[in-house]
Short mmCIF file of C-alpha atoms in Angstrom, two decimals:
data_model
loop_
_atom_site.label_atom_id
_atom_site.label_comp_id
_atom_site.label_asym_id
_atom_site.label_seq_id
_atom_site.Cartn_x
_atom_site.Cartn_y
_atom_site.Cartn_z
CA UNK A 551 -113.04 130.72 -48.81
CA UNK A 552 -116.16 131.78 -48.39
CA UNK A 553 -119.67 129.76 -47.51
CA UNK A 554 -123.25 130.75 -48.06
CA UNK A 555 -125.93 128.15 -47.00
CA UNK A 556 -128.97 128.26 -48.31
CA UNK A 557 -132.50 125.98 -47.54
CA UNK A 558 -134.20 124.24 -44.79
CA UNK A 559 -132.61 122.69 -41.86
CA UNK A 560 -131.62 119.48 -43.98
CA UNK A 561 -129.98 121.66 -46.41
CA UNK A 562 -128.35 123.41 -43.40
CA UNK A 563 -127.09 119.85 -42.09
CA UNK A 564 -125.46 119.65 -45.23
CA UNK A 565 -123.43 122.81 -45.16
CA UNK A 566 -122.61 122.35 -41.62
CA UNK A 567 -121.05 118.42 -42.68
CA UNK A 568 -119.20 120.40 -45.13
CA UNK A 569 -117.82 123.26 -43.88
CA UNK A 570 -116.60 120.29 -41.12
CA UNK A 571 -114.87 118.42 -43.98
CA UNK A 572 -113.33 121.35 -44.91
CA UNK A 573 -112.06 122.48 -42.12
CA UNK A 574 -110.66 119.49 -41.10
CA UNK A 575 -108.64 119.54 -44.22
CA UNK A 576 -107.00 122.94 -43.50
CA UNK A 577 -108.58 125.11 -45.59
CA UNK A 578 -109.03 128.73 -44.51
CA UNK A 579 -112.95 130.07 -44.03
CA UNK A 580 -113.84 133.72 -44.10
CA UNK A 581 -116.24 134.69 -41.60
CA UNK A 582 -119.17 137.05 -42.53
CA UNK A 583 -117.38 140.20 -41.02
CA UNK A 584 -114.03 139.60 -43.09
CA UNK A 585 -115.84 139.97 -46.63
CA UNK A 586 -115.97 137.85 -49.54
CA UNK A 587 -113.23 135.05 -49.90
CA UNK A 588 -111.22 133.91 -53.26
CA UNK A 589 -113.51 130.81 -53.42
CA UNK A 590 -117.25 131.01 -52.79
CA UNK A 591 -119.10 128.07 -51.91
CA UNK A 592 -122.86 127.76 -52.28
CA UNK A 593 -125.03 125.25 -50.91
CA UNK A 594 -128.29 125.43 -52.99
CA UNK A 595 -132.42 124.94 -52.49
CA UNK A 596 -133.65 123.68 -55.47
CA UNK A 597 -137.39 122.24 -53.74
CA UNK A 598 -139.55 125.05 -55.61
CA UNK A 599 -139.21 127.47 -58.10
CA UNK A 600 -138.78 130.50 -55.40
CA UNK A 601 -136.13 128.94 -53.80
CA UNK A 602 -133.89 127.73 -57.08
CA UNK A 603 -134.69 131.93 -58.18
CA UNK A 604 -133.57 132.91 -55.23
CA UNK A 605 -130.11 130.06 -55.36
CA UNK A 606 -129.60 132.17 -59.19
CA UNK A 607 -129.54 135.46 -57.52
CA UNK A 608 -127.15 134.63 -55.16
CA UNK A 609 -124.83 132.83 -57.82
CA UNK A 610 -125.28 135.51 -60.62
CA UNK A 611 -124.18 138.08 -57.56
CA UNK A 612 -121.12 136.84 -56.54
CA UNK A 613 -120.37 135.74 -60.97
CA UNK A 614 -120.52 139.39 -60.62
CA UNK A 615 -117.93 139.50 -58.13
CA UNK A 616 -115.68 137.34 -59.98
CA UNK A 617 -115.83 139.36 -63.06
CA UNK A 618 -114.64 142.42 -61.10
CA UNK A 619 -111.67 139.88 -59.86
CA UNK A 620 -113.24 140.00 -55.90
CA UNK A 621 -113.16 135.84 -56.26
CA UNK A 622 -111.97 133.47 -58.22
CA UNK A 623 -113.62 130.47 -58.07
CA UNK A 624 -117.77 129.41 -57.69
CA UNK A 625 -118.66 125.97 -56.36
CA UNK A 626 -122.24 125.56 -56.38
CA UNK A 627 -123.42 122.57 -54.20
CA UNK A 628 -127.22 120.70 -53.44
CA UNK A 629 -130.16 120.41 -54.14
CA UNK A 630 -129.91 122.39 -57.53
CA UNK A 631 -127.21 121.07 -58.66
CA UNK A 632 -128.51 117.79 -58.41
CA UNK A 633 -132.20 118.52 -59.63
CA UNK A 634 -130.85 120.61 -62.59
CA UNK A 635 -126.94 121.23 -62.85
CA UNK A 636 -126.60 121.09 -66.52
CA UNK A 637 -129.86 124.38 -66.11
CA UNK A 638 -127.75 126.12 -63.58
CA UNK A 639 -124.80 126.32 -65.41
CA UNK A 640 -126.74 127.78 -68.41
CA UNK A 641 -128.21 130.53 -65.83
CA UNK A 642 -124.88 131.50 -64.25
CA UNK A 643 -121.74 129.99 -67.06
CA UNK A 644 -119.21 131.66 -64.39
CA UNK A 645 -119.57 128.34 -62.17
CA UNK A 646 -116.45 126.47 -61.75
CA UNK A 647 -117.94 123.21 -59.99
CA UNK A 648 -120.38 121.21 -59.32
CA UNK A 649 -121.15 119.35 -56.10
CA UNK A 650 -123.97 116.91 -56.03
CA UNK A 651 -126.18 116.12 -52.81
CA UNK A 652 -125.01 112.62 -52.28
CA UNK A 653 -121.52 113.71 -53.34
CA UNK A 654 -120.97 116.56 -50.03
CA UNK A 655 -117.27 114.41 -49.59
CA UNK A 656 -116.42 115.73 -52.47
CA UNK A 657 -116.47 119.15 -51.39
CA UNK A 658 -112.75 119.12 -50.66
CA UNK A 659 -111.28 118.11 -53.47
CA UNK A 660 -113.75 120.86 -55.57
CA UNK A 661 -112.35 123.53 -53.80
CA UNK A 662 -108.58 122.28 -53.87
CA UNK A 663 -108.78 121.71 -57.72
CA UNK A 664 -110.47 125.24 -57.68
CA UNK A 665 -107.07 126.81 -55.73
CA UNK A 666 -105.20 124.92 -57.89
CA UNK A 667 -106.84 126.36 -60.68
CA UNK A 668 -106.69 129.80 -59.33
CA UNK A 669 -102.70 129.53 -58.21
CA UNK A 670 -102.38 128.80 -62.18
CA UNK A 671 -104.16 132.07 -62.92
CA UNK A 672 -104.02 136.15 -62.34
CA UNK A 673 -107.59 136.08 -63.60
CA UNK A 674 -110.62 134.15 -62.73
CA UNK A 675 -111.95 131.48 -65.13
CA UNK A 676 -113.72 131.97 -68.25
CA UNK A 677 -117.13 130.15 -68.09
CA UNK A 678 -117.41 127.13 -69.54
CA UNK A 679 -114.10 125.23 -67.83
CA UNK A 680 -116.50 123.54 -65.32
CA UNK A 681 -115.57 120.19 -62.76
CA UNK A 682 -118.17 117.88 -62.66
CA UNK A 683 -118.17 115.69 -59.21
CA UNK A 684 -120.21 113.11 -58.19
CA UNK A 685 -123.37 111.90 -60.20
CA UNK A 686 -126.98 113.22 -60.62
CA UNK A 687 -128.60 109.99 -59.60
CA UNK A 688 -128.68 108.00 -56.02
CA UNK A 689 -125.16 107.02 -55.12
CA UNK A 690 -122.97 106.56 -52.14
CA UNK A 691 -125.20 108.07 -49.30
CA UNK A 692 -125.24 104.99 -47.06
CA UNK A 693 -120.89 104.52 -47.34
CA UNK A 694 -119.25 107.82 -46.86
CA UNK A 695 -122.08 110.66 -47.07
CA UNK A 696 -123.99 108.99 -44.51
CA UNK A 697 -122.55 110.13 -41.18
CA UNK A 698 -123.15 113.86 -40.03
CA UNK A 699 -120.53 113.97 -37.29
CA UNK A 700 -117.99 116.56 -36.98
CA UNK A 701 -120.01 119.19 -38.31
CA UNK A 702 -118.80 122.65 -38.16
CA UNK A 703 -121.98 124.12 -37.11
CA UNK A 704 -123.74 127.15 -37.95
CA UNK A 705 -126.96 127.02 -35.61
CA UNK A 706 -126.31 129.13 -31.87
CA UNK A 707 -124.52 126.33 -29.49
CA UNK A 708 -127.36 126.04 -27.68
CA UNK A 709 -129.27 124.19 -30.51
CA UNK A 710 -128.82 121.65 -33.02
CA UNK A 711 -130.29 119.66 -35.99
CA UNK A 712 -129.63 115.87 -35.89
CA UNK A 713 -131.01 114.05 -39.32
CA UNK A 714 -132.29 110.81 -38.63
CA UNK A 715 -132.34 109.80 -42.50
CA UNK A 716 -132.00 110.79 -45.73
CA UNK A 717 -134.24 110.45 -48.64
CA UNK A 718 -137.68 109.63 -48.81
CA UNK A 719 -140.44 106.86 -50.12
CA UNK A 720 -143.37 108.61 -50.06
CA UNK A 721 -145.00 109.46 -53.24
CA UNK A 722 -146.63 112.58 -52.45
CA UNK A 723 -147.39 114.18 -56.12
CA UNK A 724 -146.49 118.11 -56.15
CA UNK A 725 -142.99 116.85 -53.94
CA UNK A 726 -139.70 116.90 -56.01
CA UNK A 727 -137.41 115.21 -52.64
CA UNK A 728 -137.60 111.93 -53.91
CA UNK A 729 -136.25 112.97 -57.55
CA UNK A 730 -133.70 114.55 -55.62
CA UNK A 731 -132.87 112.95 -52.50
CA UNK A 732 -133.84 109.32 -53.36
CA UNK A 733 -135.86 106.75 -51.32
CA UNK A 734 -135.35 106.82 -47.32
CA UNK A 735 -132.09 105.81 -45.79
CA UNK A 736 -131.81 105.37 -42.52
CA UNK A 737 -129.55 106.12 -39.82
CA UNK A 738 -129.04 103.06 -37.43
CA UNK A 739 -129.30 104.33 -33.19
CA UNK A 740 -125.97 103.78 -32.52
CA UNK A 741 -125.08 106.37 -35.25
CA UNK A 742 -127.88 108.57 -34.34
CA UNK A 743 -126.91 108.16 -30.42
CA UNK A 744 -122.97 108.70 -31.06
CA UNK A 745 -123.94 112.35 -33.01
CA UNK A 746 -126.49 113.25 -30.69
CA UNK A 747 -123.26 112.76 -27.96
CA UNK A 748 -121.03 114.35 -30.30
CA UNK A 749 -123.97 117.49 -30.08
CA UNK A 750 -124.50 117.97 -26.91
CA UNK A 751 -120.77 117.85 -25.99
CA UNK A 752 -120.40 121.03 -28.61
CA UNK A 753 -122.77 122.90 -26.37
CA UNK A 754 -126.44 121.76 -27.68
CA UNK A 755 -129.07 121.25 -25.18
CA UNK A 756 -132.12 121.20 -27.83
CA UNK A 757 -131.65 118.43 -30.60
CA UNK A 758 -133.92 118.84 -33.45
CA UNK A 759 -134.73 115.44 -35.37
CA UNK A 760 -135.30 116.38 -38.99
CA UNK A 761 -135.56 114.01 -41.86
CA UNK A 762 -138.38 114.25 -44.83
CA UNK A 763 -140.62 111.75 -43.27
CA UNK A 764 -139.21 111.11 -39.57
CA UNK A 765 -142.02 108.85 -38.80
CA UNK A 766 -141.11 106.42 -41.22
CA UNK A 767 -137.78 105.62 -39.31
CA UNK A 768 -135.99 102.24 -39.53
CA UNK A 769 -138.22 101.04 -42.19
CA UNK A 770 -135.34 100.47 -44.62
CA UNK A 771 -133.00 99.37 -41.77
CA UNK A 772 -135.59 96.70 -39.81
CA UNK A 773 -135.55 98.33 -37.01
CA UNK A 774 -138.76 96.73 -35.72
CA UNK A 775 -139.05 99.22 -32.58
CA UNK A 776 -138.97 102.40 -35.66
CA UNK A 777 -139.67 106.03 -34.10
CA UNK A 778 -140.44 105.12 -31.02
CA UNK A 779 -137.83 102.77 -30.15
CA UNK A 780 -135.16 105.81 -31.29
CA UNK A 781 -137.29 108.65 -29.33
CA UNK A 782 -136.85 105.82 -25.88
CA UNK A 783 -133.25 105.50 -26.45
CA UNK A 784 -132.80 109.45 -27.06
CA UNK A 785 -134.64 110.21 -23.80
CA UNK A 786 -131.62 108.51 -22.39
CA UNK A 787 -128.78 111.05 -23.10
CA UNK A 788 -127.95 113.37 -20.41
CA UNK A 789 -127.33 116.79 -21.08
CA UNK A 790 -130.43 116.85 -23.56
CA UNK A 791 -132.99 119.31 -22.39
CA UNK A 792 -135.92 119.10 -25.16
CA UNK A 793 -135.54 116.33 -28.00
CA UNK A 794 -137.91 117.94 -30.63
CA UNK A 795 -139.57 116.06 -33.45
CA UNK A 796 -139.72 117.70 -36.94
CA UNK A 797 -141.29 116.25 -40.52
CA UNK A 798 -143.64 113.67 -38.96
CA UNK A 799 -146.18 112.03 -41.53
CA UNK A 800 -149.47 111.13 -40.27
CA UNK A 801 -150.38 108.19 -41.83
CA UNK A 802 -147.50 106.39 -40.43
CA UNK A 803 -148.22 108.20 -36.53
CA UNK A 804 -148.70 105.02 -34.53
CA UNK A 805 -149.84 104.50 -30.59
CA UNK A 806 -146.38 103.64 -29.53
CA UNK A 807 -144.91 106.96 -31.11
CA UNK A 808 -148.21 109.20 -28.82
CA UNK A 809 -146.99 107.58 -26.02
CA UNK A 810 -143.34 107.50 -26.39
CA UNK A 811 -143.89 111.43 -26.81
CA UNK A 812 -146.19 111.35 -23.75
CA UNK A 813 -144.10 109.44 -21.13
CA UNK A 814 -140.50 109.93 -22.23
CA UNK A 815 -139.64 113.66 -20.17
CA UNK A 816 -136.76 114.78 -22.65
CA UNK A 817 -138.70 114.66 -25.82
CA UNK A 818 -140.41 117.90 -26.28
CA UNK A 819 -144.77 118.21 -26.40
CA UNK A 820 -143.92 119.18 -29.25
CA UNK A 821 -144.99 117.88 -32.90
CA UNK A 822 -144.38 119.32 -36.86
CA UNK A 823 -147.04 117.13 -38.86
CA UNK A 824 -147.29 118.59 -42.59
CA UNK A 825 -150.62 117.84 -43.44
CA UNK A 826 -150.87 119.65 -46.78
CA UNK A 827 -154.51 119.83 -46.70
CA UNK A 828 -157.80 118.22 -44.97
CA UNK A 829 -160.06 117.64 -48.10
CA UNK A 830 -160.21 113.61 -48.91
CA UNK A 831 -160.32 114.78 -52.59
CA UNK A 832 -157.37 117.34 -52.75
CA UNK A 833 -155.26 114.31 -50.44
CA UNK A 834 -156.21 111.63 -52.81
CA UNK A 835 -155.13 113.61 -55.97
CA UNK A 836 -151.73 114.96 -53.62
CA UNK A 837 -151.45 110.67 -52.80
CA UNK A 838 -151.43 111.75 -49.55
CA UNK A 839 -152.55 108.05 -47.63
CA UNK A 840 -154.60 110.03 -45.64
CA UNK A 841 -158.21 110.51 -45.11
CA UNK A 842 -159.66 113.44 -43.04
CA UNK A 843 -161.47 111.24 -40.68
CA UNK A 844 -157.94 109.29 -40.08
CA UNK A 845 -156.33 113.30 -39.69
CA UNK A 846 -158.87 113.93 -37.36
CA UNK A 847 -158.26 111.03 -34.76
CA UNK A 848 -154.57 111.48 -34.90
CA UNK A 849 -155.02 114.58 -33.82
CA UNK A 850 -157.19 114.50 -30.87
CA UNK A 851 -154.91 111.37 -30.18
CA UNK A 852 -152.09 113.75 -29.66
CA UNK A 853 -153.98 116.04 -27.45
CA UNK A 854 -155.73 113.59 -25.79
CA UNK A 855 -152.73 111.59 -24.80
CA UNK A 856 -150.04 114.28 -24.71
CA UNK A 857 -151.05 117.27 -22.01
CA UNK A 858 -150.03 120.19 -23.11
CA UNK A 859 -148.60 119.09 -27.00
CA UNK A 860 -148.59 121.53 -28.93
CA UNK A 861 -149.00 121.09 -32.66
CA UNK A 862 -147.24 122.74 -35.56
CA UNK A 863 -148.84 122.21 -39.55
CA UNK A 864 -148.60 123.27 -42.83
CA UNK A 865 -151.24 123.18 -45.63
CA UNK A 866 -150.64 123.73 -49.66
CA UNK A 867 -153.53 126.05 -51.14
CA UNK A 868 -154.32 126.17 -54.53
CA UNK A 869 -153.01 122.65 -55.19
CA UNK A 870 -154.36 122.07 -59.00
CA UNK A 871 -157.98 120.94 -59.14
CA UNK A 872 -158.67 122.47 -55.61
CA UNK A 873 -162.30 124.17 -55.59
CA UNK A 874 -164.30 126.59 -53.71
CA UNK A 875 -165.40 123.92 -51.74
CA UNK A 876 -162.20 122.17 -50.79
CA UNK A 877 -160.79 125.49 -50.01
CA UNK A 878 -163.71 126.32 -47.57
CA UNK A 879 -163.66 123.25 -46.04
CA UNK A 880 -159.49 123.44 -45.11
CA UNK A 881 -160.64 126.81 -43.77
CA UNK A 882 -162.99 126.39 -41.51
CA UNK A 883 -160.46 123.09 -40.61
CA UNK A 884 -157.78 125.58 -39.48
CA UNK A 885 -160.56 128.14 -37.77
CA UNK A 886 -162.18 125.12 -35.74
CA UNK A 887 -159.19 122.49 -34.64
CA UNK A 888 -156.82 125.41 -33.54
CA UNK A 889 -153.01 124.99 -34.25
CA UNK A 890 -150.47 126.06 -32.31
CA UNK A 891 -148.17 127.03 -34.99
CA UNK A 892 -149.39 126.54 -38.87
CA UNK A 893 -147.86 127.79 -42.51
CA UNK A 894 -149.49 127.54 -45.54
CA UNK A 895 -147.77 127.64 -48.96
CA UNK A 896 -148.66 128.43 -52.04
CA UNK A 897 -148.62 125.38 -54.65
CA UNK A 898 -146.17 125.94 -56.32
CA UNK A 899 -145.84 123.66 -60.48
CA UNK A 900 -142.89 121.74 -60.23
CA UNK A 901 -141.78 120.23 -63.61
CA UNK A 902 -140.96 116.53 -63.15
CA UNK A 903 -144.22 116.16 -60.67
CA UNK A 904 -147.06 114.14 -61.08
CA UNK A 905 -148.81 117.57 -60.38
CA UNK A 906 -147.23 118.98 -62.92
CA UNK A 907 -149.00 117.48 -65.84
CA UNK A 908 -152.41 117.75 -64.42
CA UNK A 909 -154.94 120.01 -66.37
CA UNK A 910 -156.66 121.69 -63.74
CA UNK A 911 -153.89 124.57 -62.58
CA UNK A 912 -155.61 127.25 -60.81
CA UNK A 913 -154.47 130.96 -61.91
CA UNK A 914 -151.87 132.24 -59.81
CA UNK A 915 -154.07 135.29 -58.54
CA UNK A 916 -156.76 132.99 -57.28
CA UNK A 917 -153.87 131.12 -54.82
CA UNK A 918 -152.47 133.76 -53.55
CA UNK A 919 -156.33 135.21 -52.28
CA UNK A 920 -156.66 131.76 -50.59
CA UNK A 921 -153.20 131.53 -49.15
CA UNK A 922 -153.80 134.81 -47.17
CA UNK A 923 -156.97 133.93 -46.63
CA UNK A 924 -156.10 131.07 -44.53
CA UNK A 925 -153.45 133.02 -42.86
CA UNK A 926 -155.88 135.69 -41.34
CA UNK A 927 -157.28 133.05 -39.72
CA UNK A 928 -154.58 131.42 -38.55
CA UNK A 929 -153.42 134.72 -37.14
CA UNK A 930 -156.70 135.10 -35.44
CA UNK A 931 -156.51 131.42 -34.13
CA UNK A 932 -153.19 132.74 -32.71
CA UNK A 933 -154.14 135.66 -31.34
CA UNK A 934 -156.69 133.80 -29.05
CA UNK A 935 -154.93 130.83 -28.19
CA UNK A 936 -151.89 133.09 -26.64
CA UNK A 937 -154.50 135.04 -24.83
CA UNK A 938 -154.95 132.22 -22.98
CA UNK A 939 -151.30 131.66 -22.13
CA UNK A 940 -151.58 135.28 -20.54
CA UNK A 941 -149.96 134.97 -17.01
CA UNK A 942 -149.17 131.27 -17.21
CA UNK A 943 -145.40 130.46 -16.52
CA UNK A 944 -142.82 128.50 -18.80
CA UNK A 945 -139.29 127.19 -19.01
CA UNK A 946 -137.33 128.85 -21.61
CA UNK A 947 -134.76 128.37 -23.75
CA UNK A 948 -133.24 132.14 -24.22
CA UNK A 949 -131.49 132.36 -28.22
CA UNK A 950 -129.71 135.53 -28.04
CA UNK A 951 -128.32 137.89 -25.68
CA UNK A 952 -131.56 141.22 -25.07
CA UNK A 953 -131.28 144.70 -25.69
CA UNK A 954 -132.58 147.09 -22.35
CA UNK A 955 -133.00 143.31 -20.91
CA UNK A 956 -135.34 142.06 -23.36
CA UNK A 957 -134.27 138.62 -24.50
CA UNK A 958 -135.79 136.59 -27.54
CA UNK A 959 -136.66 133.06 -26.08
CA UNK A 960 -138.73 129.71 -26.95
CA UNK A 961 -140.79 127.67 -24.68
CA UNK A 962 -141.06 123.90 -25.33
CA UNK A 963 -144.04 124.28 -27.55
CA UNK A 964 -141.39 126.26 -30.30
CA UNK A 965 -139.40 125.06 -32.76
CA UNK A 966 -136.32 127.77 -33.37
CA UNK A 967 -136.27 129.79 -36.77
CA UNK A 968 -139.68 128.97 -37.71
CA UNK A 969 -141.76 129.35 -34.62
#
C-alpha cells in the first residue's frame, strides 16, 4: 500500500492519524524507495482551485498506473472528497473509494474491502464500481475522529503538529473550511496534554499548534481560561523546547494570550496571524471583524509586550472589488510595519463562497501584477531586517543532517516548511 499526502499541516495531521490506523491494523506500507504499492491512498487539498488541480494530477497519474496493472486499487481521501466527491469521480472514474474528512476511521475498512476486491481479481477495477464511506456533511468528529494520537508520523522526529481543533466558525467570505470542515470543535487539555506527551515521547521537541482559527480555542467546549489557559498548561511539559502557535485570528487576540506568549519560556516568540489584508473596505466585504486601526494595536501589542516576537502574515490580493487604492494602501502596510515572515496569495473564486457571486472580479492578469508586487517588497523588507541579525547569535533547531558541514536550521522566530 502506498500513501501520498497532500495539503497543509492539518491535512498532514490527517494522513499521519491514518497511516497510524492503518498500521495498527497490520496492513503493509510501501516506503517511497520501494515504488508504487497495489493500493494507493491519497489524502486530498481541495481549499482552492490550484490545489484540487493539482489532487487530479496526482489521481489521473497513478489511474494511469492502474491501467498498465502497476496498482489495483485508488482510495482518494479529504478535503476533495468531501467538498466535491461525486466531481472527482467524474475527473478520474478509475477511483475505487471514497473517504470523507470526518470519516479518516474509515480508512481501514476502504482499503480492506479494496484487497478484498483485488484478491477477487487478476485485473484492476473498471471505473464506475466505487465504495462510498462516510457522509459529505458534519458527522462523527467529536466521537471517534476526534483524537490524533498514535499517529504514524511523517514530519522529521524532531518536530510535530498537534491540532488543537477542528472546524471553524468564522465566516470569512472567499474561505471554503467551514463548507468543508464544519464549525469549530474543540479539543479539551487533557486530550491536547496526553498527545502533546504522546509527541514528545516519539522524539518531538518543537510542537506546532495548528487549527483554522487557534485563537478561538475552548469556545465550543467552555473552557473559560481559552488560548491562554492551554498555552499555561503546555508550558508545563518537559521535554518541549519551543511550543509554536500557528492560525491565530486577530480579532479574537486578547491581553491574556500577549502575555501568556510573553512570560510562559516554552512557547515560542513566535506568532502566524493571517490577516488577509489591511484595507477596512476589502476586510468588511472579506467579513473579516477587523478594522485596521484594531490590526494596528494588536500588533504593536505583540511587539511591545513580547521582546523579540517575531511575526509571520499572509495577505489575499486581488480579492474582488479591491482597487488601486486598497492595493496601495496594503502595500505601503507591508513596506512600513515590517514582517518577519509574510505570503501573499492570489484570490483565488471559489464556487460555494460568498465571494464567489460578487460582481466585481478583477481580471486574473491584474492579480497576479499586485501579488508580485507586494512580494518585492516583502523581499526587500527581508533583506533589511536580516541585515540586522548580521552577527547576532541564536539557538537552533538543526532539520537535516549538512553537506561539507553546512546544516539547514531554524531559530525560534521560524516555523518549519514554510519559513
Amino acid at each position: 500500500m502506498s500513501f501520498v499526502s497532500l495539503g497543509c499541516p492539518k491535512n498532514l495531521v490527517d494522513s499521519e492519524k491514518m497511516l497510524g490506523l492503518l498500521a495498527e491494523a497490520g496492513c503493509p506500507i510501501v516506503s517511497d524507495d520501494s515504488g508504487i504499492g497495489d493500493v494507493v491512498i491519497v489524502n486530498t487539498c481541495g481549499f482552492l482551485s490550484a490545489s484540487r488541480d493539482e489532487a487530479v494530477d496526482v489521481l489521473r497519474e497513478i489511474a494511469e498506473h492502474k491501467r498498465n496493472g502497476r496498482v489495483q486499487r485508488i482510495i482518494a481521501a479529504g478535503c476533495l472528497v468531501q467538498r466535491d466527491g461525486q466531481g472527482l469521480m467524474r475527473d478520474v472514474p478509475e477511483i475505487d473509494a471514497l473517504v470523507g474528512v470526518n470519516n479518516r476511521q474509515d480508512i481501514v475498512r476502504a482499503v480492506k474491502a479494496a484487497a478484498e476486491q483485488s484478491a477477487d481479481s487478476d485485473t484492476p477495477a473498471s471505473p464506475g464500481s466505487v465504495l462510498f464511506l462516510g457522509t459529505y456533511h458534519e458527522s462523527s468528529w467529536k466521537d471517534a475522529n476526534k483524537s490524533d494520537r498514535a499517529r504514524l508520523r511523517l514530519t522529521p522526529a524532531h518536530y510535530a503538529y498537534l491540532r488543537m481543533s477542528e472546524g471553524c466558525n468564522q465566516k470569512c467570505t472567499f474561505c471554503t473550511i467551514p463548507s468543508i470542515r464544519g464549525p469549530m470543535h474543540c479539543k479539551g487539555v487533557d486530550e491536547i496534554m496526553d498527545e502533546a506527551r504522546e509527541l514528545i515521547a516519539d522524539g518531538a521537541v518543537e510542537i506546532n499548534l495548528i487549527g483554522q482559527d487557534t485563537t478561538s480555542y475552548g469556545q465550543d467546549i467552555g473552557y473559560a481560561p481559552g488560548l491562554a489557559g492551554l498555552l499555561k498548561t503546555l508550558n508545563t511539559l518537559d521535554g518541549a523546547h519551543w511550543i509554536r502557535l500557528m492560525y491565530a485570528y486577530p480579532s479574537d487576540f486578547t491581553d491574556e494570550m500577549i502575555d501568556a506568549i510573553a512570560e510562559n519560556e516554552r512557547i515560542a516568540k513566535y506568532i502566524d496571524i493571517p490577516l488577509q489584508h489591511i484595507s477596512d473596505r476589502v476586510l468588511k466585504a472579506m467579513h473579516r471583524r477587523v478594522t485596521r486601526k484594531e490590526t494596528e494595536t494588536l500588533l504593536e501589542k505583540l511587539r511591545d509586550r513580547i521582546p523579540g516576537v517575531s511575526i509571520r502574515t499572509t495577505f489575499i490580493s486581488g480579492f474582488p472589488g479591491e482597487t488601486q487604492e486598497d492595493h496601495d494602501e496594503l502595500h505601503d502596510f507591508i513596506r512600513d510595519f515590517g514582517f518577519d515572515m509574510l505570503g501573499v496569495f492570489p484570490y483565488s473564486n471559489e464556487p460555494g463562497t460568498p465571494a464567489h457571486n460578487m460582481k466585481t472580479h478583477l481580471p486574473q492578469e491584474v492579480i497576479e501584477e499586485r501579488v508580485e508586487e507586494l512580494m518585492l517588497t516583502q523581499q526587500d523588507v527581508a533583506f533589511e531586517r536580516n541585515e540586522g541579525r548580521v552577527g547576532a547569535k541564536f539557538d537552533v533547531l538543526i532539520d537535516d543532517y549538512g553537506e561539507d558541514g553546512i546544516y539547514p536550521a531554524r531559530h525560534e522566530g521560524q516555523a518549519p516548511e514554510v519559513d
